[in-house]
Amino acid sequence: MDPRLQKHPLGYFEIVNKPTTEELQEYYSDKYYQEAKSSYEHEYSEDELTYFQVKLEQRFAALQKAQPNLRCGGQFLDVGCGEGYALAFFRNKGYETKGLDFSSAGIESKNPNCVDVLETGNVFELLKEEITSGNVYDVVWLQNVLEHVLDPISLLKSLRKLVSSNGVVVITVPNDCSIVQREALERNYIDHAFWIAPPDHLSYFDYNSMKNIAGETDWYCADIYGDFPVDLFLLHPESNYVRNKLLGKDAHRSAVQIENLISKKPIEQVLDFWRSVAQVGIGRNLTSFFIPKV
């Protein structure tokens, strides 16, 4: 095991020497100030925009499957809402939406019609305020958030107060320390564990640990789905984007195109496929659907 990591009793890996709360706040304040100035100038291709929508449609179908009693047109909270694509999607589905983010730059650039439901500031502090305020949501959306927090177990326990009895928490995390990544490292196809990235990523989850975490934090894990296993490109020298950074854009483009092709199949087949990808441990990301324990 990499000496920077230790294994939590629930099966996920975490950074040994975590930053303090103050250090983390200072880091994110500086990071998101810089990103607000530059990161959202990128224009997406038509394939990428299609990809955003098909993944949202898949996750919407999955959350309805996970929670058949979900209230249509209910309350939706997006924690770390970025460019606002999920906010716009759920608003179009009739939900009352709210987004939390460090900056308004992403939404102003890509989904300016959602600025009115955005609250900016330290996302983790804003989330604490939501939890203590007594607000209740039918869908809480945590896309690439859990890996950043100092104590993911405490966060998930506290979220129980924020979610309605027939609600869903949708949690997307990177599938880091995966079997594909470890294989690439053990065979010397890559020369370092590029996925270990503190202070950005403090915890590293897989399929089994997400199941374990749900049980420990008063949730039931209704389902877990993977997405395109872009790390497979690391096993071929002509597509290894870690060895050759110039290959990164082509790897991303291929992943997007393949995702879009798969999405043309019936939704049940698509969900079955991505569920299998998660189960065998090769997806680049994992999206879990947690519902309250009865």
JSON list of C-alpha atoms in Angstrom, two decimals, residues 30 42 49 67 82 91 94 101-102 113 118 120 125 133 138 149 161 176 179-180 219-220 239 278:
[
{"chain": "A", "resi": 30, "resn": "ASP", "atom": "CA", "xyz": [-7.51, 30.16, -3.10]},
{"chain": "A", "resi": 42, "resn": "HIS", "atom": "CA", "xyz": [-13.89, 26.30, -22.18]},
{"chain": "A", "resi": 49, "resn": "LEU", "atom": "CA", "xyz": [-23.15, 18.45, -24.24]},
{"chain": "A", "resi": 67, "resn": "GLN", "atom": "CA", "xyz": [-36.83, 5.13, -4.79]},
{"chain": "A", "resi": 82, "resn": "GLY", "atom": "CA", "xyz": [-20.32, 23.70, -10.72]},
{"chain": "A", "resi": 91, "resn": "ARG", "atom": "CA", "xyz": [-35.61, 22.41, -12.94]},
{"chain": "A", "resi": 94, "resn": "GLY", "atom": "CA", "xyz": [-40.37, 20.40, -12.44]},
{"chain": "A", "resi": 101, "resn": "ASP", "atom": "CA", "xyz": [-20.92, 26.32, -4.81]},
{"chain": "A", "resi": 102, "resn": "PHE", "atom": "CA", "xyz": [-17.77, 28.27, -4.01]},
{"chain": "A", "resi": 113, "resn": "ASN", "atom": "CA", "xyz": [-30.79, 30.81, -16.05]},
{"chain": "A", "resi": 118, "resn": "LEU", "atom": "CA", "xyz": [-27.41, 29.49, -6.48]},
{"chain": "A", "resi": 120, "resn": "THR", "atom": "CA", "xyz": [-22.15, 30.85, -3.02]},
{"chain": "A", "resi": 125, "resn": "GLU", "atom": "CA", "xyz": [-20.21, 25.50, 5.64]},
{"chain": "A", "resi": 133, "resn": "SER", "atom": "CA", "xyz": [-31.80, 24.88, 9.28]},
{"chain": "A", "resi": 138, "resn": "ASP", "atom": "CA", "xyz": [-36.28, 14.92, -1.94]},
{"chain": "A", "resi": 149, "resn": "VAL", "atom": "CA", "xyz": [-14.32, 16.10, 2.94]},
{"chain": "A", "resi": 161, "resn": "LYS", "atom": "CA", "xyz": [-31.69, 15.11, 8.56]},
{"chain": "A", "resi": 176, "resn": "ASP", "atom": "CA", "xyz": [-9.67, 5.45, -7.43]},
{"chain": "A", "resi": 179, "resn": "ILE", "atom": "CA", "xyz": [-8.07, -2.79, -10.04]},
{"chain": "A", "resi": 180, "resn": "VAL", "atom": "CA", "xyz": [-7.19, -1.22, -13.40]},
{"chain": "A", "resi": 219, "resn": "TRP", "atom": "CA", "xyz": [-28.72, 4.52, 4.70]},
{"chain": "A", "resi": 220, "resn": "TYR", "atom": "CA", "xyz": [-29.59, 1.68, 2.38]},
{"chain": "A", "resi": 239, "resn": "SER", "atom": "CA", "xyz": [-3.28, 5.20, -25.55]},
{"chain": "A", "resi": 278, "resn": "ALA", "atom": "CA", "xyz": [-19.38, -0.90, -11.17]}
]
